[in-house]
PDB file of C-alpha atoms in Angstrom:
ATOM      1  CA  GLN A  27     -15.756  -1.014 -10.846  1.00 93.00           C
ATOM      2  CA  ALA A  28     -12.519  -2.810 -10.010  1.00 95.00           C
ATOM      3  CA  GLN A  29     -12.779  -4.851  -6.832  1.00 96.00           C
ATOM      4  CA  LEU A  30     -10.474  -7.121  -4.847  1.00 98.00           C
ATOM      5  CA  VAL A  31     -11.573  -9.518  -2.105  1.00 97.00           C
ATOM      6  CA  GLU A  32      -9.046 -11.355   0.070  1.00 97.00           C
ATOM      7  CA  SER A  33      -9.598 -14.513   2.099  1.00 97.00           C
ATOM      8  CA  GLY A  34      -7.657 -17.228   3.870  1.00 97.00           C
ATOM      9  CA  GLY A  35      -6.395 -15.447   6.962  1.00 97.00           C
ATOM     10  CA  GLY A  36      -6.556 -16.966  10.415  1.00 97.00           C
ATOM     11  CA  VAL A  37      -4.748 -17.760  13.655  1.00 97.00           C
ATOM     12  CA  VAL A  38      -1.814 -20.137  13.255  1.00 97.00           C
ATOM     13  CA  GLN A  39       1.204 -21.264  15.231  1.00 97.00           C
ATOM     14  CA  PRO A  40       4.774 -20.286  14.369  1.00 97.00           C
ATOM     15  CA  GLY A  41       6.352 -22.554  11.791  1.00 97.00           C
ATOM     16  CA  THR A  42       3.087 -23.433  10.078  1.00 97.00           C
ATOM     17  CA  SER A  43       1.688 -22.417   6.692  1.00 97.00           C
ATOM     18  CA  LEU A  44      -1.237 -20.431   5.335  1.00 98.00           C
ATOM     19  CA  ARG A  45      -2.474 -19.657   1.827  1.00 98.00           C
ATOM     20  CA  LEU A  46      -4.158 -16.357   1.070  1.00 98.00           C
ATOM     21  CA  SER A  47      -6.375 -15.748  -1.953  1.00 98.00           C
ATOM     22  CA  CYS A  48      -7.543 -12.563  -3.637  1.00 98.00           C
ATOM     23  CA  VAL A  49     -10.388 -12.640  -6.142  1.00 98.00           C
ATOM     24  CA  ALA A  50     -10.440  -9.818  -8.672  1.00 98.00           C
ATOM     25  CA  SER A  51     -13.448  -8.493 -10.564  1.00 97.00           C
ATOM     26  CA  GLY A  52     -14.438  -5.491 -12.645  1.00 97.00           C
ATOM     27  CA  PHE A  53     -11.218  -5.286 -14.677  1.00 97.00           C
ATOM     28  CA  THR A  54      -9.035  -7.369 -16.985  1.00 97.00           C
ATOM     29  CA  PHE A  55      -7.011  -9.161 -14.309  1.00 97.00           C
ATOM     30  CA  SER A  56      -4.498 -10.622 -16.753  1.00 97.00           C
ATOM     31  CA  ALA A  57      -3.436  -7.138 -17.882  1.00 96.00           C
ATOM     32  CA  TYR A  58      -2.155  -5.962 -14.501  1.00 96.00           C
ATOM     33  CA  GLY A  59       0.709  -6.619 -12.157  1.00 95.00           C
ATOM     34  CA  MET A  60      -0.456  -7.384  -8.634  1.00 97.00           C
ATOM     35  CA  HIS A  61       0.984  -6.925  -5.155  1.00 97.00           C
ATOM     36  CA  TRP A  62       0.556  -8.096  -1.580  1.00 98.00           C
ATOM     37  CA  VAL A  63       1.041  -5.468   1.132  1.00 98.00           C
ATOM     38  CA  ARG A  64       0.667  -6.008   4.865  1.00 98.00           C
ATOM     39  CA  LEU A  65      -0.233  -3.719   7.737  1.00 97.00           C
ATOM     40  CA  VAL A  66       1.977  -4.636  10.648  1.00 95.00           C
ATOM     41  CA  PRO A  67       0.788  -3.608  14.125  1.00 90.00           C
ATOM     42  CA  GLY A  68       2.779  -0.621  15.328  1.00 88.00           C
ATOM     43  CA  LYS A  69       4.790  -0.423  12.113  1.00 90.00           C
ATOM     44  CA  GLY A  70       2.497   0.545   9.268  1.00 93.00           C
ATOM     45  CA  LEU A  71       2.334  -0.662   5.705  1.00 95.00           C
ATOM     46  CA  GLU A  72       4.980  -3.021   4.333  1.00 95.00           C
ATOM     47  CA  TRP A  73       5.226  -4.161   0.719  1.00 95.00           C
ATOM     48  CA  VAL A  74       5.465  -7.975   0.647  1.00 97.00           C
ATOM     49  CA  ALA A  75       5.582  -9.258  -2.926  1.00 97.00           C
ATOM     50  CA  ASN A  76       4.551  -8.598  -6.506  1.00 96.00           C
ATOM     51  CA  ILE A  77       3.938 -10.574  -9.674  1.00 97.00           C
ATOM     52  CA  TRP A  78       3.866  -9.461 -13.290  1.00 96.00           C
ATOM     53  CA  ASP A  79       0.659  -9.587 -15.309  1.00 95.00           C
ATOM     54  CA  ASP A  80       1.609 -12.844 -17.003  1.00 95.00           C
ATOM     55  CA  GLY A  81       3.153 -14.342 -13.870  1.00 94.00           C
ATOM     56  CA  SER A  82       6.593 -14.481 -15.468  1.00 95.00           C
ATOM     57  CA  LYS A  83       8.399 -12.429 -12.842  1.00 96.00           C
ATOM     58  CA  LYS A  84       8.059 -12.199  -9.077  1.00 97.00           C
ATOM     59  CA  ASN A  85       9.724 -10.119  -6.407  1.00 95.00           C
ATOM     60  CA  TYR A  86       9.757 -10.343  -2.615  1.00 96.00           C
ATOM     61  CA  ALA A  87      10.641  -8.241   0.377  1.00 95.00           C
ATOM     62  CA  ASP A  88      13.780  -9.488   2.123  1.00 94.00           C
ATOM     63  CA  SER A  89      11.698 -10.247   5.223  1.00 95.00           C
ATOM     64  CA  VAL A  90       9.678 -12.947   3.409  1.00 97.00           C
ATOM     65  CA  LYS A  91      12.077 -14.139   0.696  1.00 97.00           C
ATOM     66  CA  GLY A  92      12.396 -17.917   0.703  1.00 97.00           C
ATOM     67  CA  ARG A  93       9.275 -18.396   2.844  1.00 98.00           C
ATOM     68  CA  PHE A  94       6.455 -16.772   0.845  1.00 98.00           C
ATOM     69  CA  THR A  95       5.432 -17.475  -2.746  1.00 98.00           C
ATOM     70  CA  ILE A  96       3.185 -15.260  -4.839  1.00 98.00           C
ATOM     71  CA  SER A  97       1.263 -16.749  -7.756  1.00 98.00           C
ATOM     72  CA  ARG A  98      -1.798 -16.112  -9.882  1.00 98.00           C
ATOM     73  CA  ASP A  99      -4.406 -17.897 -11.961  1.00 98.00           C
ATOM     74  CA  ASN A 100      -5.419 -15.578 -14.767  1.00 98.00           C
ATOM     75  CA  SER A 101      -8.104 -18.005 -15.963  1.00 97.00           C
ATOM     76  CA  LYS A 102      -9.897 -17.597 -12.633  1.00 98.00           C
ATOM     77  CA  ASN A 103      -8.882 -14.011 -11.778  1.00 98.00           C
ATOM     78  CA  VAL A 104      -7.242 -15.041  -8.527  1.00 98.00           C
ATOM     79  CA  LEU A 105      -4.020 -13.958  -6.805  1.00 98.00           C
ATOM     80  CA  PHE A 106      -2.400 -16.151  -4.160  1.00 98.00           C
ATOM     81  CA  LEU A 107       0.155 -15.832  -1.388  1.00 98.00           C
ATOM     82  CA  GLN A 108       1.539 -19.080  -0.010  1.00 98.00           C
ATOM     83  CA  MET A 109       3.102 -18.365   3.371  1.00 98.00           C
ATOM     84  CA  ASN A 110       5.368 -21.017   4.889  1.00 98.00           C
ATOM     85  CA  SER A 111       7.482 -21.085   8.055  1.00 98.00           C
ATOM     86  CA  LEU A 112       5.347 -18.335   9.542  1.00 98.00           C
ATOM     87  CA  ARG A 113       6.819 -16.181  12.287  1.00 98.00           C
ATOM     88  CA  VAL A 114       5.217 -14.043  14.982  1.00 97.00           C
ATOM     89  CA  GLU A 115       6.427 -10.976  13.099  1.00 96.00           C
ATOM     90  CA  ASP A 116       4.343 -11.984  10.064  1.00 97.00           C
ATOM     91  CA  THR A 117       1.224 -11.044  12.038  1.00 97.00           C
ATOM     92  CA  GLY A 118      -0.828  -8.379  10.314  1.00 97.00           C
ATOM     93  CA  VAL A 119      -3.571  -7.555   7.868  1.00 97.00           C
ATOM     94  CA  TYR A 120      -2.697  -8.667   4.348  1.00 98.00           C
ATOM     95  CA  TYR A 121      -4.004  -6.661   1.405  1.00 98.00           C
ATOM     96  CA  CYS A 122      -3.897  -7.406  -2.282  1.00 98.00           C
ATOM     97  CA  THR A 123      -3.666  -4.444  -4.577  1.00 98.00           C
ATOM     98  CA  ARG A 124      -3.355  -3.701  -8.273  1.00 97.00           C
ATOM     99  CA  ASP A 125      -0.439  -1.986  -9.941  1.00 94.00           C
ATOM    100  CA  SER A 126      -1.643   1.153 -11.680  1.00 91.00           C
ATOM    101  CA  VAL A 127       0.698   2.706 -14.227  1.00 88.00           C
ATOM    102  CA  MET A 128       0.826   5.992 -16.106  1.00 83.00           C
ATOM    103  CA  ASP A 129       3.848   6.813 -18.211  1.00 80.00           C
ATOM    104  CA  VAL A 130       6.660   5.604 -15.961  1.00 78.00           C
ATOM    105  CA  THR A 131       5.031   6.108 -12.579  1.00 86.00           C
ATOM    106  CA  ASN A 132       3.229   3.466 -10.513  1.00 91.00           C
ATOM    107  CA  TRP A 133       0.775   3.454  -7.648  1.00 94.00           C
ATOM    108  CA  PHE A 134      -1.517   0.945  -5.952  1.00 96.00           C
ATOM    109  CA  ASP A 135      -5.216   1.087  -6.754  1.00 95.00           C
ATOM    110  CA  PRO A 136      -7.587  -0.422  -5.805  1.00 96.00           C
ATOM    111  CA  TRP A 137      -6.943  -2.327  -2.590  1.00 97.00           C
ATOM    112  CA  GLY A 138      -8.936  -5.110  -1.011  1.00 96.00           C
ATOM    113  CA  GLN A 139     -10.371  -4.927   2.508  1.00 96.00           C
ATOM    114  CA  GLY A 140      -7.645  -7.197   3.832  1.00 97.00           C
ATOM    115  CA  THR A 141      -7.455 -10.527   5.635  1.00 97.00           C
ATOM    116  CA  LEU A 142      -6.020 -10.864   9.152  1.00 98.00           C
ATOM    117  CA  VAL A 143      -3.158 -13.248   9.808  1.00 98.00           C
ATOM    118  CA  THR A 144      -2.211 -13.879  13.428  1.00 98.00           C
ATOM    119  CA  VAL A 145       0.851 -15.977  14.197  1.00 97.00           C
ATOM    120  CA  SER A 146       0.944 -16.921  17.856  1.00 96.00           C
ATOM    121  CA  SER A 147       1.864 -19.855  20.042  1.00 93.00           C
TER     122      SER A 147
ATOM    123  CA  ASP B  23      17.090   0.666   0.161  1.00 87.00           C
ATOM    124  CA  ILE B  24      15.259   3.972   0.117  1.00 93.00           C
ATOM    125  CA  GLN B  25      13.881   4.958   3.515  1.00 95.00           C
ATOM    126  CA  MET B  26      10.783   7.131   3.796  1.00 97.00           C
ATOM    127  CA  THR B  27      10.307   9.255   6.912  1.00 97.00           C
ATOM    128  CA  GLN B  28       7.039  11.002   7.683  1.00 97.00           C
ATOM    129  CA  SER B  29       6.433  13.773  10.161  1.00 97.00           C
ATOM    130  CA  PRO B  30       4.681  14.147  12.407  1.00 96.00           C
ATOM    131  CA  SER B  31       3.823  10.580  13.459  1.00 96.00           C
ATOM    132  CA  SER B  32       0.543  11.846  14.888  1.00 96.00           C
ATOM    133  CA  LEU B  33      -1.377  15.063  14.668  1.00 95.00           C
ATOM    134  CA  SER B  34      -4.436  16.495  16.375  1.00 96.00           C
ATOM    135  CA  ALA B  35      -6.509  19.010  14.438  1.00 95.00           C
ATOM    136  CA  SER B  36     -10.005  20.436  14.215  1.00 95.00           C
ATOM    137  CA  VAL B  37     -12.580  20.453  11.447  1.00 95.00           C
ATOM    138  CA  GLY B  38     -11.783  23.330   9.126  1.00 95.00           C
ATOM    139  CA  ASP B  39      -8.052  23.381   9.919  1.00 96.00           C
ATOM    140  CA  ARG B  40      -5.359  23.397   7.252  1.00 97.00           C
ATOM    141  CA  VAL B  41      -3.053  20.421   7.784  1.00 97.00           C
ATOM    142  CA  THR B  42       0.319  19.573   6.275  1.00 98.00           C
ATOM    143  CA  ILE B  43       2.107  16.223   6.485  1.00 98.00           C
ATOM    144  CA  THR B  44       5.726  15.886   5.406  1.00 98.00           C
ATOM    145  CA  CYS B  45       7.531  12.932   3.824  1.00 98.00           C
ATOM    146  CA  ARG B  46      11.281  12.776   3.306  1.00 98.00           C
ATOM    147  CA  ALA B  47      13.130  10.229   1.173  1.00 97.00           C
ATOM    148  CA  SER B  48      16.649   9.046   2.027  1.00 97.00           C
ATOM    149  CA  GLN B  49      17.711   9.764  -1.561  1.00 96.00           C
ATOM    150  CA  SER B  50      16.266  11.620  -4.502  1.00 97.00           C
ATOM    151  CA  ILE B  51      13.154   9.977  -5.960  1.00 96.00           C
ATOM    152  CA  SER B  52      12.195  12.729  -8.443  1.00 95.00           C
ATOM    153  CA  THR B  53       8.377  12.833  -8.255  1.00 95.00           C
ATOM    154  CA  TYR B  54       7.858   9.084  -7.737  1.00 96.00           C
ATOM    155  CA  LEU B  55       5.834   9.658  -4.587  1.00 97.00           C
ATOM    156  CA  ASN B  56       2.294   8.581  -3.741  1.00 97.00           C
ATOM    157  CA  TRP B  57      -0.002   9.367  -0.792  1.00 98.00           C
ATOM    158  CA  TYR B  58      -2.609   7.009   0.679  1.00 98.00           C
ATOM    159  CA  GLN B  59      -5.386   7.385   3.242  1.00 98.00           C
ATOM    160  CA  HIS B  60      -6.262   4.466   5.492  1.00 97.00           C
ATOM    161  CA  LYS B  61      -9.177   4.144   7.889  1.00 95.00           C
ATOM    162  CA  PRO B  62      -9.436   1.208  10.347  1.00 91.00           C
ATOM    163  CA  GLY B  63     -11.117  -1.808   8.812  1.00 91.00           C
ATOM    164  CA  LYS B  64     -11.204  -0.238   5.363  1.00 94.00           C
ATOM    165  CA  ALA B  65      -9.148  -0.626   2.215  1.00 95.00           C
ATOM    166  CA  PRO B  66      -6.354   1.935   1.842  1.00 95.00           C
ATOM    167  CA  LYS B  67      -7.107   4.542  -0.805  1.00 97.00           C
ATOM    168  CA  VAL B  68      -4.750   6.454  -3.076  1.00 97.00           C
ATOM    169  CA  LEU B  69      -5.127  10.220  -2.852  1.00 98.00           C
ATOM    170  CA  ILE B  70      -2.166  11.579  -4.787  1.00 97.00           C
ATOM    171  CA  TYR B  71       0.197   9.886  -7.249  1.00 96.00           C
ATOM    172  CA  ALA B  72       3.354  11.185  -8.913  1.00 95.00           C
ATOM    173  CA  ALA B  73       3.769  13.724  -6.093  1.00 96.00           C
ATOM    174  CA  PHE B  74       0.989  16.103  -7.120  1.00 96.00           C
ATOM    175  CA  ARG B  75      -1.540  14.324  -9.357  1.00 95.00           C
ATOM    176  CA  LEU B  76      -4.954  14.045  -7.705  1.00 96.00           C
ATOM    177  CA  GLN B  77      -6.563  10.631  -8.109  1.00 95.00           C
ATOM    178  CA  SER B  78      -9.946  10.752  -9.803  1.00 93.00           C
ATOM    179  CA  GLY B  79     -12.756  11.179  -7.294  1.00 95.00           C
ATOM    180  CA  VAL B  80     -10.551  12.589  -4.526  1.00 97.00           C
ATOM    181  CA  PRO B  81     -11.738  15.958  -3.169  1.00 97.00           C
ATOM    182  CA  SER B  82      -9.744  18.987  -4.272  1.00 97.00           C
ATOM    183  CA  ARG B  83      -8.984  19.940  -0.649  1.00 97.00           C
ATOM    184  CA  PHE B  84      -6.199  17.339  -0.894  1.00 98.00           C
ATOM    185  CA  SER B  85      -3.019  18.427  -2.660  1.00 98.00           C
ATOM    186  CA  GLY B  86       0.548  17.204  -2.950  1.00 98.00           C
ATOM    187  CA  SER B  87       3.815  18.924  -3.702  1.00 97.00           C
ATOM    188  CA  GLY B  88       7.535  18.364  -3.734  1.00 97.00           C
ATOM    189  CA  SER B  89      10.260  16.633  -5.689  1.00 97.00           C
ATOM    190  CA  GLY B  90      13.644  15.102  -5.005  1.00 97.00           C
ATOM    191  CA  THR B  91      13.639  14.194  -1.326  1.00 98.00           C
ATOM    192  CA  ASP B  92      11.013  16.416   0.302  1.00 98.00           C
ATOM    193  CA  PHE B  93       7.263  16.131  -0.181  1.00 98.00           C
ATOM    194  CA  THR B  94       4.101  17.415   1.468  1.00 98.00           C
ATOM    195  CA  LEU B  95       0.464  16.423   1.597  1.00 98.00           C
ATOM    196  CA  THR B  96      -1.877  19.294   2.411  1.00 98.00           C
ATOM    197  CA  ILE B  97      -5.517  19.160   3.399  1.00 97.00           C
ATOM    198  CA  SER B  98      -6.835  22.695   2.952  1.00 96.00           C
ATOM    199  CA  SER B  99      -9.885  22.443   5.206  1.00 95.00           C
ATOM    200  CA  LEU B 100     -10.277  19.306   7.317  1.00 96.00           C
ATOM    201  CA  GLN B 101     -13.570  17.472   7.093  1.00 95.00           C
ATOM    202  CA  PRO B 102     -14.843  14.892   9.619  1.00 93.00           C
ATOM    203  CA  GLU B 103     -14.235  12.061   7.136  1.00 95.00           C
ATOM    204  CA  ASP B 104     -10.541  13.001   6.790  1.00 96.00           C
ATOM    205  CA  PHE B 105      -9.527  11.659  10.196  1.00 93.00           C
ATOM    206  CA  ALA B 106      -7.408   8.645   9.267  1.00 96.00           C
ATOM    207  CA  THR B 107      -3.815   7.498   8.900  1.00 97.00           C
ATOM    208  CA  TYR B 108      -1.869   8.814   5.927  1.00 98.00           C
ATOM    209  CA  TYR B 109       1.080   7.067   4.275  1.00 98.00           C
ATOM    210  CA  CYS B 110       3.567   8.196   1.674  1.00 98.00           C
ATOM    211  CA  GLN B 111       5.099   5.634  -0.688  1.00 97.00           C
ATOM    212  CA  GLN B 112       8.037   5.824  -3.065  1.00 97.00           C
ATOM    213  CA  SER B 113       7.670   4.170  -6.466  1.00 94.00           C
ATOM    214  CA  TYR B 114      11.196   5.040  -7.660  1.00 94.00           C
ATOM    215  CA  THR B 115      12.700   1.614  -6.947  1.00 90.00           C
ATOM    216  CA  THR B 116      10.017  -0.569  -8.486  1.00 79.00           C
ATOM    217  CA  PRO B 117       8.811  -3.018  -7.479  1.00 78.00           C
ATOM    218  CA  MET B 118      10.377  -2.730  -4.015  1.00 82.00           C
ATOM    219  CA  TYR B 119       8.084   0.087  -3.028  1.00 91.00           C
ATOM    220  CA  THR B 120       8.556   1.413   0.490  1.00 93.00           C
ATOM    221  CA  PHE B 121       6.117   3.292   2.666  1.00 96.00           C
ATOM    222  CA  GLY B 122       6.557   5.920   5.310  1.00 97.00           C
ATOM    223  CA  GLN B 123       5.670   4.900   8.851  1.00 96.00           C
ATOM    224  CA  GLY B 124       2.347   6.728   8.693  1.00 97.00           C
ATOM    225  CA  THR B 125       0.809   9.866  10.193  1.00 97.00           C
ATOM    226  CA  LYS B 126      -2.270   9.394  12.349  1.00 97.00           C
ATOM    227  CA  LEU B 127      -4.595  12.369  12.062  1.00 96.00           C
ATOM    228  CA  GLU B 128      -6.913  12.660  15.059  1.00 95.00           C
ATOM    229  CA  ILE B 129      -9.705  14.973  16.095  1.00 87.00           C
ATOM    230  CA  LYS B 130      -8.707  17.680  18.573  1.00 85.00           C
TER     231      LYS B 130
END
């Protein structure tokens, strides 16, 4: 079945960078839009960024625009999130998830298990 | 931006109880509303999409209703495995999906 596995999280200082990866299996990766969502302590789930199936279009939450970059390698079934100029408020568990579509409605399924990013001095 | 507000923020209930969680959108979103279940350390899981459509494999004790701005998730008879945090999500303004703040369902 469809599966997503994230990696790349860690403990970093403010102002530094981190690159997250998400390996997809069990489905035709190149046929789906993909998203990053984070679980922020005390705040819940926050949508971070998405990328179209062919990588041609990307969108970002205002809170990460200009600092984060989403990308994908469809030849290797991998989704990336390059995070620069990290802030304490970027701390959280980062999930990759697939865009599921029926007619004109969308939802996220499946999700990975998440990778923890801690930004602290 | 569309804001999603869930109530209550936390809820204590017993096995066998009927539980209802409410989600309100700051503007009409038709039926572009999804519900997710999240347990600590696990991947979030979609329960309901398009306001009332049950995701394949999800037990029928879960149901969703509503349209416009007001939505509910109902669990007809709580089971031990249902204790988790539940989130609503609007998919009206794709791709800038927004989530509710979550409802933590705890054992009484």
